[in-house]
Coordinates of C-alpha atoms in Angstrom, one line a residue:
M1 CA 93.9 82.5 92.4
S2 CA 96.8 84.5 90.8
N3 CA 98.6 86.9 92.9
K4 CA 98.1 90.9 92.2
K5 CA 101.1 91.2 90.2
E6 CA 99.9 88.5 87.8
E7 CA 96.4 90.6 87.5
W8 CA 98.3 93.6 86.7
K9 CA 100.3 91.9 84.0
D10 CA 97.0 90.3 82.6
G11 CA 96.1 94.1 82.3
L12 CA 98.7 95.1 80.5
Y13 CA 102.5 94.0 79.7
G14 CA 105.2 93.4 77.5
D15 CA 105.3 95.8 74.1
D16 CA 102.4 97.6 74.9
V17 CA 103.7 99.0 78.3
R18 CA 105.9 101.5 76.2
A19 CA 102.9 103.6 75.0
K20 CA 101.9 104.3 78.7
I21 CA 105.6 105.2 79.4
L22 CA 105.7 107.9 76.8
E23 CA 102.4 109.2 77.9
F24 CA 103.5 109.4 81.6
A25 CA 106.7 110.8 80.5
E26 CA 104.9 113.7 78.4
R27 CA 102.8 114.5 81.3
G28 CA 105.2 114.5 84.2
W29 CA 106.0 112.2 87.4
E30 CA 103.0 113.4 89.3
S31 CA 100.9 112.0 86.5
I32 CA 101.3 108.6 87.7
P33 CA 98.3 108.4 90.7
E34 CA 100.1 107.5 93.7
E35 CA 97.9 104.6 94.8
E36 CA 98.7 103.1 91.1
R37 CA 102.3 103.5 91.3
D38 CA 103.5 100.2 92.3
E39 CA 101.3 98.6 89.6
W40 CA 102.7 100.7 87.3
F41 CA 106.5 100.3 88.1
T42 CA 105.8 96.4 87.8
R43 CA 104.8 96.8 84.2
F44 CA 107.8 99.6 83.8
K45 CA 110.2 96.7 84.3
F46 CA 109.7 95.1 81.3
W47 CA 111.5 98.1 79.1
G48 CA 114.3 97.9 82.0
L49 CA 112.7 100.9 83.8
F50 CA 113.0 100.3 87.8
H51 CA 112.1 103.0 89.9
H52 CA 114.6 104.0 92.7
R53 CA 114.0 103.0 96.3
S54 CA 112.2 105.0 98.8
G55 CA 113.3 108.7 99.4
Q56 CA 114.3 108.9 95.8
E57 CA 111.2 109.1 94.6
S58 CA 110.7 110.4 90.7
Y59 CA 114.5 108.7 90.0
F60 CA 114.6 105.7 88.0
M61 CA 117.2 103.2 86.8
M62 CA 117.4 102.2 83.1
R63 CA 118.4 98.5 82.3
L64 CA 119.8 98.2 78.5
T65 CA 119.8 94.7 76.8
N66 CA 122.1 93.2 74.2
C67 CA 122.6 89.9 73.0
G68 CA 125.8 88.0 74.6
G69 CA 127.4 91.0 75.9
V70 CA 128.0 92.6 72.3
L71 CA 128.1 96.4 71.7
E72 CA 128.4 97.1 68.3
P73 CA 130.7 100.2 67.1
G74 CA 129.1 103.4 67.9
Q75 CA 126.8 101.8 70.8
L76 CA 129.3 102.4 74.1
R77 CA 129.6 105.7 73.0
A78 CA 125.9 106.4 72.7
I79 CA 125.1 105.2 76.1
G80 CA 128.0 106.9 77.7
E81 CA 126.7 110.1 76.2
V82 CA 123.3 109.3 77.4
A83 CA 124.8 108.9 80.9
R84 CA 126.9 112.2 81.0
D85 CA 123.6 114.1 79.7
Y86 CA 120.5 112.5 82.0
A87 CA 122.6 110.0 84.6
V88 CA 123.4 112.8 86.9
G89 CA 122.0 113.0 90.7
P90 CA 121.3 115.9 93.2
V91 CA 124.2 114.1 95.3
E92 CA 127.6 113.0 94.2
N93 CA 129.0 109.7 95.1
P94 CA 132.1 109.9 97.3
E95 CA 133.9 107.3 95.5
F96 CA 132.5 107.5 91.8
G97 CA 131.1 111.2 91.6
D98 CA 128.6 111.8 89.2
A99 CA 127.3 110.5 85.9
W100 CA 128.4 106.8 85.4
I101 CA 127.5 103.4 83.9
D102 CA 126.9 100.3 85.8
L103 CA 128.2 97.1 84.1
T104 CA 126.2 94.1 85.2
T105 CA 127.0 90.3 86.0
R106 CA 124.5 89.2 83.1
Q107 CA 126.8 91.3 80.3
S108 CA 124.3 94.1 80.4
I109 CA 124.3 98.2 81.5
Q110 CA 122.3 100.1 84.0
L111 CA 122.0 104.0 84.2
H112 CA 120.8 105.7 87.3
W113 CA 119.3 109.1 88.5
L114 CA 117.1 109.1 85.5
K115 CA 113.9 111.4 85.4
L116 CA 110.8 109.9 83.7
E117 CA 110.4 113.1 81.5
D118 CA 113.8 112.3 80.0
V119 CA 112.9 108.9 78.9
P120 CA 111.7 109.6 75.4
A121 CA 114.9 111.3 74.3
I122 CA 117.1 108.9 76.0
W123 CA 115.3 106.0 74.2
E124 CA 115.8 108.5 70.9
R125 CA 119.3 108.4 71.5
L126 CA 120.0 105.0 72.5
E127 CA 117.6 103.4 69.7
A128 CA 119.4 105.7 66.9
A129 CA 122.4 103.7 67.9
G130 CA 120.6 100.2 67.8
V131 CA 120.4 100.0 71.8
S132 CA 117.3 98.9 73.5
S133 CA 115.9 98.5 77.0
R134 CA 113.1 96.2 76.2
S135 CA 112.8 93.0 78.0
A136 CA 115.5 94.2 80.8
G137 CA 113.6 93.5 83.8
G138 CA 110.5 92.3 85.2
D139 CA 109.0 88.5 84.8
T140 CA 110.5 88.3 81.6
M141 CA 113.4 87.1 79.3
R142 CA 116.4 88.8 80.7
N143 CA 119.8 89.3 78.8
I144 CA 120.9 86.4 77.0
S145 CA 124.4 85.4 78.3
G146 CA 126.6 83.6 76.4
C147 CA 130.7 83.5 75.8
P148 CA 131.4 87.7 75.4
V149 CA 133.9 86.4 72.3
A150 CA 131.7 84.1 70.8
G151 CA 132.0 84.1 67.2
K152 CA 135.7 85.6 67.3
G153 CA 137.3 83.5 70.2
E154 CA 138.2 79.8 70.0
E155 CA 134.8 77.8 70.6
Y156 CA 134.3 74.1 69.9
V157 CA 130.6 74.9 68.9
E158 CA 129.9 78.1 67.2
S159 CA 127.2 79.9 69.2
R160 CA 127.0 83.3 67.7
E161 CA 124.2 82.5 65.4
I162 CA 122.3 80.4 68.1
L163 CA 122.3 83.3 70.6
D164 CA 121.3 85.8 67.7
G165 CA 118.5 83.2 66.9
I166 CA 117.2 82.7 70.6
Q167 CA 117.1 86.7 70.7
A168 CA 115.0 87.0 67.4
E169 CA 113.0 83.9 67.8
I170 CA 112.2 83.9 71.3
R171 CA 113.0 86.5 73.7
D172 CA 111.7 89.2 70.8
D173 CA 108.6 87.2 70.7
D174 CA 106.1 89.4 72.8
D175 CA 103.2 86.3 73.3
L176 CA 106.3 85.0 75.6
C177 CA 107.0 88.3 77.3
N178 CA 105.0 87.7 80.2
M179 CA 106.7 84.9 82.1
P180 CA 105.8 83.5 85.9
R181 CA 108.9 85.1 86.9
K182 CA 112.6 86.5 85.4
F183 CA 114.1 83.8 83.3
N184 CA 117.6 83.6 82.2
I185 CA 119.4 81.9 79.3
S186 CA 122.7 80.8 78.6
V187 CA 124.8 79.7 75.7
S188 CA 128.5 78.6 75.7
G189 CA 130.2 77.2 72.8
C190 CA 133.5 77.5 74.5
R191 CA 135.3 75.0 76.6
Q192 CA 135.8 77.5 79.7
G193 CA 132.4 77.6 80.8
C194 CA 132.0 81.6 80.7
A195 CA 128.2 81.2 80.2
Q196 CA 128.1 79.8 83.6
D197 CA 125.0 77.2 82.7
A198 CA 125.1 75.9 85.9
I199 CA 123.3 78.9 87.2
N200 CA 120.6 79.7 84.3
D201 CA 117.0 78.5 84.0
V202 CA 118.2 76.7 80.9
G203 CA 121.7 76.6 79.7
L204 CA 123.7 74.7 76.5
E205 CA 126.8 73.5 77.3
P206 CA 129.2 72.3 74.5
A207 CA 129.2 68.4 74.3
H208 CA 129.9 66.0 71.4
K209 CA 128.5 62.5 70.8
L210 CA 129.2 59.7 68.7
I211 CA 126.4 58.8 66.0
K212 CA 127.2 56.1 63.5
G213 CA 130.6 56.5 63.9
E214 CA 130.7 60.3 63.1
E215 CA 131.7 62.5 66.0
I216 CA 128.6 65.2 66.4
R217 CA 129.2 68.3 68.0
G218 CA 126.6 69.9 69.9
F219 CA 125.1 70.9 73.5
N220 CA 123.9 69.2 76.6
V221 CA 120.7 70.8 77.8
R222 CA 120.8 71.7 81.8
V223 CA 118.0 73.6 83.0
G224 CA 116.9 74.9 86.6
G225 CA 120.1 76.7 87.8
G226 CA 119.8 79.8 89.8
L227 CA 120.7 82.1 92.6
G228 CA 118.9 84.1 95.5
G229 CA 116.9 83.4 98.7
R230 CA 119.8 81.3 100.3
K231 CA 118.0 78.5 97.9
P232 CA 120.6 78.2 95.3
R233 CA 120.2 75.3 92.8
R234 CA 122.7 73.9 90.2
A235 CA 121.2 73.4 86.7
R236 CA 120.2 69.6 86.3
S237 CA 120.8 67.8 83.0
L238 CA 118.0 66.8 80.9
D239 CA 119.9 63.8 79.4
L240 CA 119.3 65.7 76.3
F241 CA 121.8 66.5 73.4
V242 CA 120.7 68.9 70.6
R243 CA 122.3 69.8 67.2
P244 CA 123.2 73.1 66.5
E245 CA 120.5 73.6 64.2
R246 CA 118.0 72.2 67.1
A247 CA 119.0 74.5 70.0
V248 CA 117.0 77.3 69.2
E249 CA 113.8 75.3 68.8
T250 CA 114.9 73.3 71.9
V251 CA 115.4 76.6 73.9
R252 CA 111.9 77.7 73.1
A253 CA 110.3 74.3 74.0
F254 CA 111.2 74.7 77.7
V255 CA 110.7 78.5 77.7
E256 CA 107.1 77.9 76.4
F257 CA 106.6 74.9 78.7
Y258 CA 107.5 77.1 81.8
H259 CA 105.4 80.2 80.5
E260 CA 102.7 77.6 80.1
A261 CA 102.9 75.7 83.7
G262 CA 104.7 77.7 86.0
N263 CA 104.1 78.7 89.1
R264 CA 102.0 82.1 89.3
Q265 CA 100.5 82.2 92.5
N266 CA 103.5 81.9 94.8
R267 CA 106.3 84.6 93.8
S268 CA 108.6 83.2 96.4
K269 CA 108.4 79.3 94.8
N270 CA 107.8 80.5 91.1
R271 CA 111.3 80.9 89.7
A272 CA 112.5 78.2 87.1
R273 CA 114.6 76.2 89.8
F274 CA 111.5 75.6 91.8
F275 CA 109.7 74.5 88.7
V276 CA 112.4 72.1 87.9
D277 CA 112.3 70.9 91.5
E278 CA 108.6 70.2 91.1
R279 CA 108.5 68.6 87.8
G280 CA 111.6 66.6 87.9
T281 CA 113.8 66.2 84.9
D282 CA 112.3 63.1 83.4
E283 CA 108.8 65.0 83.2
I284 CA 110.5 67.9 81.5
R285 CA 112.3 66.0 79.2
A286 CA 108.7 63.9 78.3
A287 CA 107.5 67.4 77.7
L288 CA 110.0 68.6 75.7
D289 CA 109.5 65.4 73.6
D290 CA 106.0 66.1 73.3
R291 CA 106.7 69.5 71.9
L292 CA 109.5 69.0 69.7
A293 CA 109.3 67.5 66.1
F294 CA 112.5 65.4 66.3
D295 CA 113.7 62.4 68.2
L296 CA 115.5 63.0 71.3
E297 CA 119.2 62.0 71.9
S298 CA 120.6 61.2 75.2
A299 CA 123.1 63.9 76.5
G300 CA 126.6 63.6 74.7
T301 CA 130.1 63.7 76.6
N302 CA 130.5 67.4 77.9
F303 CA 133.6 69.7 78.9
R304 CA 132.9 70.3 82.2
G305 CA 136.2 68.7 83.6
E306 CA 137.9 71.8 81.3
Y307 CA 136.1 74.5 82.8
T308 CA 138.0 77.2 83.9
Y309 CA 136.0 80.3 84.1
N310 CA 135.4 81.3 88.0
A311 CA 136.2 77.7 88.9
G312 CA 138.8 78.1 91.5
R313 CA 141.3 76.1 89.5
P314 CA 145.2 76.9 89.0
T315 CA 145.8 79.6 86.9
D316 CA 148.2 77.7 84.7
R317 CA 145.1 75.5 83.7
G318 CA 143.4 78.2 81.8
A319 CA 141.5 81.9 82.0
H320 CA 139.6 82.7 84.9
D321 CA 137.9 85.5 83.1
H322 CA 138.5 87.7 80.1
V323 CA 140.5 90.4 81.9
G324 CA 143.9 90.9 80.0
V325 CA 145.3 90.3 76.3
Y326 CA 143.9 87.2 74.3
D327 CA 144.4 86.0 70.8
Q328 CA 141.3 86.0 68.6
A329 CA 140.5 83.5 66.3
D330 CA 141.2 85.4 63.1
G331 CA 144.5 86.5 64.3
R332 CA 143.8 89.8 66.1
N333 CA 143.6 90.5 69.8
Y334 CA 141.0 91.3 72.3
V335 CA 141.9 93.6 75.4
G336 CA 139.8 92.8 78.7
L337 CA 140.1 96.0 81.0
S338 CA 139.4 95.4 84.9
V339 CA 136.7 98.1 86.1
P340 CA 136.4 97.8 89.6
V341 CA 132.9 96.8 91.0
G342 CA 132.0 97.4 87.1
R343 CA 131.3 101.1 87.6
L344 CA 132.8 103.4 85.0
P345 CA 132.2 107.1 84.6
A346 CA 130.7 108.6 81.5
N347 CA 133.6 110.5 80.3
E348 CA 135.7 107.2 80.6
A349 CA 133.3 105.1 78.6
I350 CA 133.1 107.4 75.9
E351 CA 137.2 107.5 75.9
L352 CA 136.7 103.7 76.0
A353 CA 134.6 104.0 72.7
D354 CA 137.1 106.3 71.1
L355 CA 139.7 103.6 72.1
A356 CA 137.8 100.9 70.5
D357 CA 137.3 102.9 67.4
A358 CA 141.0 104.2 66.9
Y359 CA 142.7 100.5 67.8
G360 CA 140.0 98.0 66.8
S361 CA 137.0 97.7 65.3
G362 CA 134.8 100.0 67.4
E363 CA 132.9 96.8 68.9
V364 CA 133.1 96.3 72.7
R365 CA 131.7 93.4 74.6
L366 CA 130.9 92.8 77.9
T367 CA 131.5 89.7 80.4
R368 CA 129.6 88.5 83.4
R369 CA 132.2 89.5 85.7
Q370 CA 131.1 93.3 84.9
N371 CA 134.5 94.2 82.6
P372 CA 134.4 95.5 79.1
L373 CA 136.7 94.0 76.3
V374 CA 137.9 96.1 73.2
M375 CA 137.6 93.8 70.4
D376 CA 139.7 93.1 66.9
V377 CA 143.1 95.0 68.0
P378 CA 146.1 94.1 65.7
D379 CA 149.2 92.9 67.0
D380 CA 151.0 96.2 65.9
A381 CA 148.6 98.2 67.5
L382 CA 148.8 96.2 71.2
E383 CA 151.6 98.0 72.6
E384 CA 150.1 101.5 72.0
L385 CA 146.5 100.7 73.4
I386 CA 148.0 99.3 76.7
D387 CA 149.9 102.4 77.2
E388 CA 146.8 104.7 76.9
P389 CA 146.1 106.5 80.0
L390 CA 142.6 104.9 80.6
L391 CA 144.2 101.5 80.7
E392 CA 146.7 102.4 83.3
K393 CA 143.7 103.1 85.6
H394 CA 141.6 100.0 83.9
R395 CA 144.5 97.7 83.8
P396 CA 144.8 94.3 81.7
E397 CA 146.7 93.2 84.6
P398 CA 144.9 94.3 87.9
N399 CA 146.0 93.2 91.3
P400 CA 144.5 89.9 92.4
F401 CA 141.7 91.9 94.6
V402 CA 140.8 94.1 91.9
Q403 CA 140.6 91.3 89.3
G404 CA 138.5 89.1 91.6
T405 CA 135.9 91.3 92.8
M406 CA 132.4 91.9 91.9
A407 CA 129.3 94.0 93.5
C408 CA 126.0 94.4 93.1
T409 CA 123.9 97.8 93.5
G410 CA 123.1 98.0 96.8
T411 CA 121.4 100.2 99.0
E412 CA 122.3 103.5 97.0
F413 CA 119.3 102.9 94.6
C414 CA 117.9 99.3 95.4
S415 CA 114.9 98.7 97.3
L416 CA 115.9 95.1 98.3
A417 CA 119.2 95.8 99.5
L418 CA 120.5 96.2 103.6
T419 CA 123.7 97.6 102.9
E420 CA 126.0 99.8 100.7
T421 CA 128.0 97.7 98.2
K422 CA 129.9 99.5 95.6
A423 CA 131.9 102.6 97.3
R424 CA 132.4 100.2 100.4
T425 CA 133.9 97.6 98.0
A426 CA 136.2 100.2 96.4
R427 CA 137.4 101.6 99.8
L428 CA 138.2 97.9 100.7
L429 CA 139.9 97.0 97.2
R430 CA 142.5 99.9 98.0
W431 CA 142.8 98.7 101.6
L432 CA 143.5 95.1 100.6
D433 CA 145.8 96.2 97.9
G434 CA 148.0 98.2 100.6
N435 CA 147.7 96.0 103.7
V436 CA 147.5 91.9 102.4
S437 CA 150.5 90.3 100.4
L438 CA 149.4 87.0 98.5
P439 CA 151.4 84.6 97.1
D440 CA 153.0 85.3 93.7
D441 CA 150.9 82.8 91.6
V442 CA 147.6 83.9 93.4
E443 CA 146.4 86.2 90.3
R444 CA 142.9 86.5 91.6
I445 CA 140.8 86.1 94.6
K446 CA 137.2 86.0 93.8
I447 CA 135.1 88.5 96.4
H448 CA 131.5 88.9 95.2
Y449 CA 129.2 91.4 97.3
S450 CA 125.6 91.3 97.4
G451 CA 123.8 93.6 99.3
C452 CA 120.9 90.9 100.2
T453 CA 119.9 87.7 99.8
A454 CA 118.8 87.8 96.6
D455 CA 122.3 87.5 95.4
C456 CA 122.6 89.9 92.2
G457 CA 126.5 90.0 93.0
Q458 CA 126.7 85.9 92.7
A459 CA 128.0 85.9 96.5
M460 CA 127.1 82.3 96.5
T461 CA 129.9 81.4 93.8
A462 CA 133.1 83.6 95.1
D463 CA 136.4 82.2 96.7
I464 CA 134.6 84.7 99.6
G465 CA 131.1 86.0 99.2
L466 CA 129.5 88.6 101.2
Q467 CA 125.8 89.4 101.4
G468 CA 124.4 92.6 103.3
M469 CA 122.8 92.2 106.5
R470 CA 122.3 94.4 109.9
A471 CA 124.0 93.9 113.4
R472 CA 124.3 95.7 116.5
K473 CA 127.7 97.0 117.5
D474 CA 128.1 99.2 121.0
G475 CA 124.3 99.4 121.3
E476 CA 124.3 101.0 117.9
M477 CA 122.6 99.4 114.7
V478 CA 125.2 99.2 111.9
E479 CA 125.7 97.8 108.1
A480 CA 127.0 94.1 108.3
L481 CA 127.8 91.1 106.0
D482 CA 127.5 87.5 106.5
V483 CA 130.7 85.8 105.0
G484 CA 131.1 82.6 102.9
V485 CA 134.2 80.8 101.4
G486 CA 134.6 78.0 98.8
G487 CA 132.2 78.9 96.0
G488 CA 132.9 78.3 92.4
M489 CA 131.6 77.2 89.2
G490 CA 133.5 74.6 86.7
A491 CA 133.2 70.7 86.8
D492 CA 131.7 70.8 90.1
P493 CA 129.6 73.7 90.9
S494 CA 129.3 74.7 94.6
F495 CA 128.3 77.3 96.7
V496 CA 129.6 79.1 99.6
E497 CA 130.0 77.6 103.1
W498 CA 128.7 80.5 105.7
I499 CA 131.5 80.9 108.3
R500 CA 130.5 84.3 110.0
Q501 CA 127.2 86.1 110.2
R502 CA 126.4 89.7 111.0
V503 CA 130.2 91.0 110.6
P504 CA 129.9 94.8 111.4
A505 CA 131.2 96.1 107.8
D506 CA 134.2 98.0 109.6
E507 CA 135.5 94.7 111.2
L508 CA 135.3 93.0 107.4
P509 CA 138.7 94.2 106.4
G510 CA 140.3 93.0 109.3
L511 CA 138.6 89.2 108.8
L512 CA 139.5 89.4 105.1
R513 CA 143.3 90.1 106.1
N514 CA 143.2 87.1 108.8
L515 CA 141.7 84.8 106.6
L516 CA 144.0 85.7 103.4
E517 CA 147.2 85.8 105.5
S518 CA 146.1 82.2 107.0
Y519 CA 145.7 80.9 103.2
A520 CA 149.0 82.3 102.3
A521 CA 150.9 80.8 105.1
L522 CA 148.9 77.1 105.5
R523 CA 148.5 76.5 101.6
E524 CA 150.0 74.1 99.6
D525 CA 152.6 75.1 96.8
G526 CA 150.3 76.3 94.2
Q527 CA 147.0 75.6 96.1
P528 CA 143.9 77.8 94.8
F529 CA 141.8 79.5 97.4
R530 CA 138.8 76.9 96.8
E531 CA 140.8 74.0 96.9
W532 CA 142.7 75.3 100.3
V533 CA 139.0 75.7 101.5
E534 CA 137.9 72.3 100.8
A535 CA 140.8 71.1 102.4
T536 CA 140.3 73.1 105.8
G537 CA 137.8 72.2 108.1
H538 CA 134.5 74.3 108.9
E539 CA 135.6 75.1 112.6
T540 CA 139.5 75.9 111.5
L541 CA 138.2 78.3 108.8
V542 CA 135.9 80.2 111.5
E543 CA 138.8 80.7 113.5
L544 CA 141.1 82.0 110.8
A545 CA 138.2 84.4 109.8
E546 CA 138.3 86.4 112.8
P547 CA 136.5 90.2 112.7
E548 CA 138.5 93.1 113.5
E549 CA 138.7 96.5 113.3
A550 CA 141.7 97.5 111.0
S551 CA 143.8 100.4 111.1
G552 CA 143.7 102.5 107.6
Y553 CA 140.0 101.5 107.0
T554 CA 137.2 103.8 107.8
D555 CA 133.9 102.6 106.2
P556 CA 132.1 105.0 103.9
C557 CA 128.6 104.6 105.5
L558 CA 128.6 101.9 108.7
T559 CA 125.5 103.2 110.4
D560 CA 123.3 104.6 107.5
G561 CA 121.5 101.1 107.4
K562 CA 119.2 102.3 105.0
Q563 CA 118.2 105.4 107.4
S564 CA 119.2 107.8 104.7
W565 CA 117.4 108.8 101.6
Y566 CA 120.7 108.2 99.9
P567 CA 123.8 106.6 101.8
F568 CA 126.1 109.3 101.5
D569 CA 124.1 112.3 102.4
D570 CA 122.6 113.1 106.1
G571 CA 120.3 115.8 104.6
P572 CA 116.4 115.7 103.7
S573 CA 115.7 114.2 100.4
P574 CA 114.8 116.7 97.7
A575 CA 112.7 113.8 96.1
P576 CA 110.6 114.1 94.1
T577 CA 112.1 116.5 91.9
A578 CA 110.7 118.3 88.5
P579 CA 112.8 117.5 85.7
D580 CA 115.3 120.4 86.4
G581 CA 116.2 118.6 90.0
T582 CA 114.3 121.2 91.8
P583 CA 111.9 119.9 94.6
L584 CA 108.3 119.5 93.5
E585 CA 107.4 121.5 96.7
A586 CA 109.2 124.4 95.7
D587 CA 106.2 125.8 94.1
D588 CA 103.8 125.2 96.9

C-alpha cells in the first residue's frame, strides 16, 4: 500500500501539474480548496513552487534549475529583475531588507515572497531568458551538480557534455519524473572533488584505467550518499568504471532501477541511500549489468587522494572552493565572489549581471558553496573588475569566516526548520570578524548552519556544523543549536562529531570563540582545523567548546522559537493576502 503522497502523485504529477498551477493562478489563492492544499502543494513542488510555512499563507518560494550551475548571459539579470519586481514581502528582513535571491548548496537559486497569481508572469519572464523551475523540488531528480567551471577549467575528464546529456536524456524525461523521493546526481571531471560525489545518490568521480596497455580516462560510479535525519551515508563504490561515452546511459540505468524498485511506502526510509543499504552494492551492480548493453569493467584508479574541495586540507594543497581569481583553460580567468550565507539583494544580482557583461562573456556560474563566479574575464580586465564597488562588498578574498560559512533557509520560510538561520549567521559573522583572531595561514573555517536535521545547510560536512534545536534558558524556551566538529569531504569523507547539544543561540558566539582560540593556541604549525579535531580527544573538545554569552552580540530572534508568523515581526500575520499584499479579510 502506497502512502498518501504516492496516491496524490499517481493522480497527477510532473509536467501535467503546470496547467493546474496556471489555472489556480488565474483564479487566485482562494480557489485552492483548503482541504486539498496539502495535496496540491505536494504536486506544485515539481515545478519549483513551495508554499511558505504556517502564518505565511498565500506566499510561495520558487526554486529555479540549471545544469551544473551555469547561468548563460542574460539569465542572472532576468532572475534579479523578477526578484526586484515580485519577491517583495510585507515585512523587511533586518539584515537583508526586501527583494533578494538565495543561492543554494546545489548550485541553484530560490525566490521568496511570491504570490501565486504572479507565477504566470514570472515564468514568462524567466523562460524568455531560458530559465526554468521544472523538476526543482518534490520527489524528482533535483539540480544536477557538477564542477561549476566544467568546460572552462582544468578537467581530467571533460564533463560538460555529460552533464548536458543527463539533463536532456534523463532529467527532462517526464516518464522518470515521479521518483520515490528526491534524487541527487553529480558529475565531476576535475581532481578537486567539487561536485561532492560522496553525498549524492549517484555520483561520477574521475578515474583512469589501464586497458590493453592504454590509459583510458573515465569515471568510477558511487551510489547512496546523502545527509539528513542524522543518518548520513557516504556514497559507496559499485566497483564500476565507465567510459565517458557510456556515462549517461549508466546513470540512467541506476535512476530507472531506483524509480522502479525504490520503497514508496515509508518516506522516512526511502531515500536512495536506504535503497543502497537494503540492496547492497553487489545486487545493484548486477542489476545494472542486466540493464546495460555493454560489459561492465571494474573500478579504475580514482583521484580522491587529491580532492581538496571542502576537504579540510592545508591551503597550499589546492583550492577549497571557487572564491578568488583563477585561470581558465583558455587563458582567461574566472572570479569567484563571496556572498555571505548565499543571499544577494536583487539590485546586486542585476549589478553582478552587468559586471559579467562588461568584463566577461556575461556568463555567471554558481558553486555548491552558495557563491557566484564571473566567467571569461581577460587578464587586462581583472584589476578594474576587482576594483568595482560590488566586489568590495562580496570580496574574492574575504575573511576566513565569511569564506567558509553557509546557511539554509531556516524558520524565516521553512516549515521544517526549528531556528532562524540567515540573519543570525550574518550577525555572527560580523561578531567573529571583530572578536576572534586566527593564524595567518588559516584562510577559511567552514561553519555550516542547518535549521533542522534535514541538513539542507550540510552541517554534517563542516569544520563546525550547527543544527537548529530548542532549549530552555532561565525558564524560557529559546532557539538553540547542536554543535559538531570535524566533518569534511575529500579522500576520506567524514561527518561531524557532536560535542555540544542545545546551546542557546546567544551563547553560540562565545562557544565558537573559546573553541577557535583553543585551536589557534594548541594546533601544530600549519595544521588545518579538521586535522586538529582528529588529533584532539572528544572530552577535550567538549571542554574547550564552552558556551558563553558574548559581549557585543545580540541575537536577532532568540526567543522566537517559531512562535511568530515571521521571525522579525511580533504583530499579527497579514496572511493570506490578495495579489496586491492586502489581507484578504479586509473585504469581509
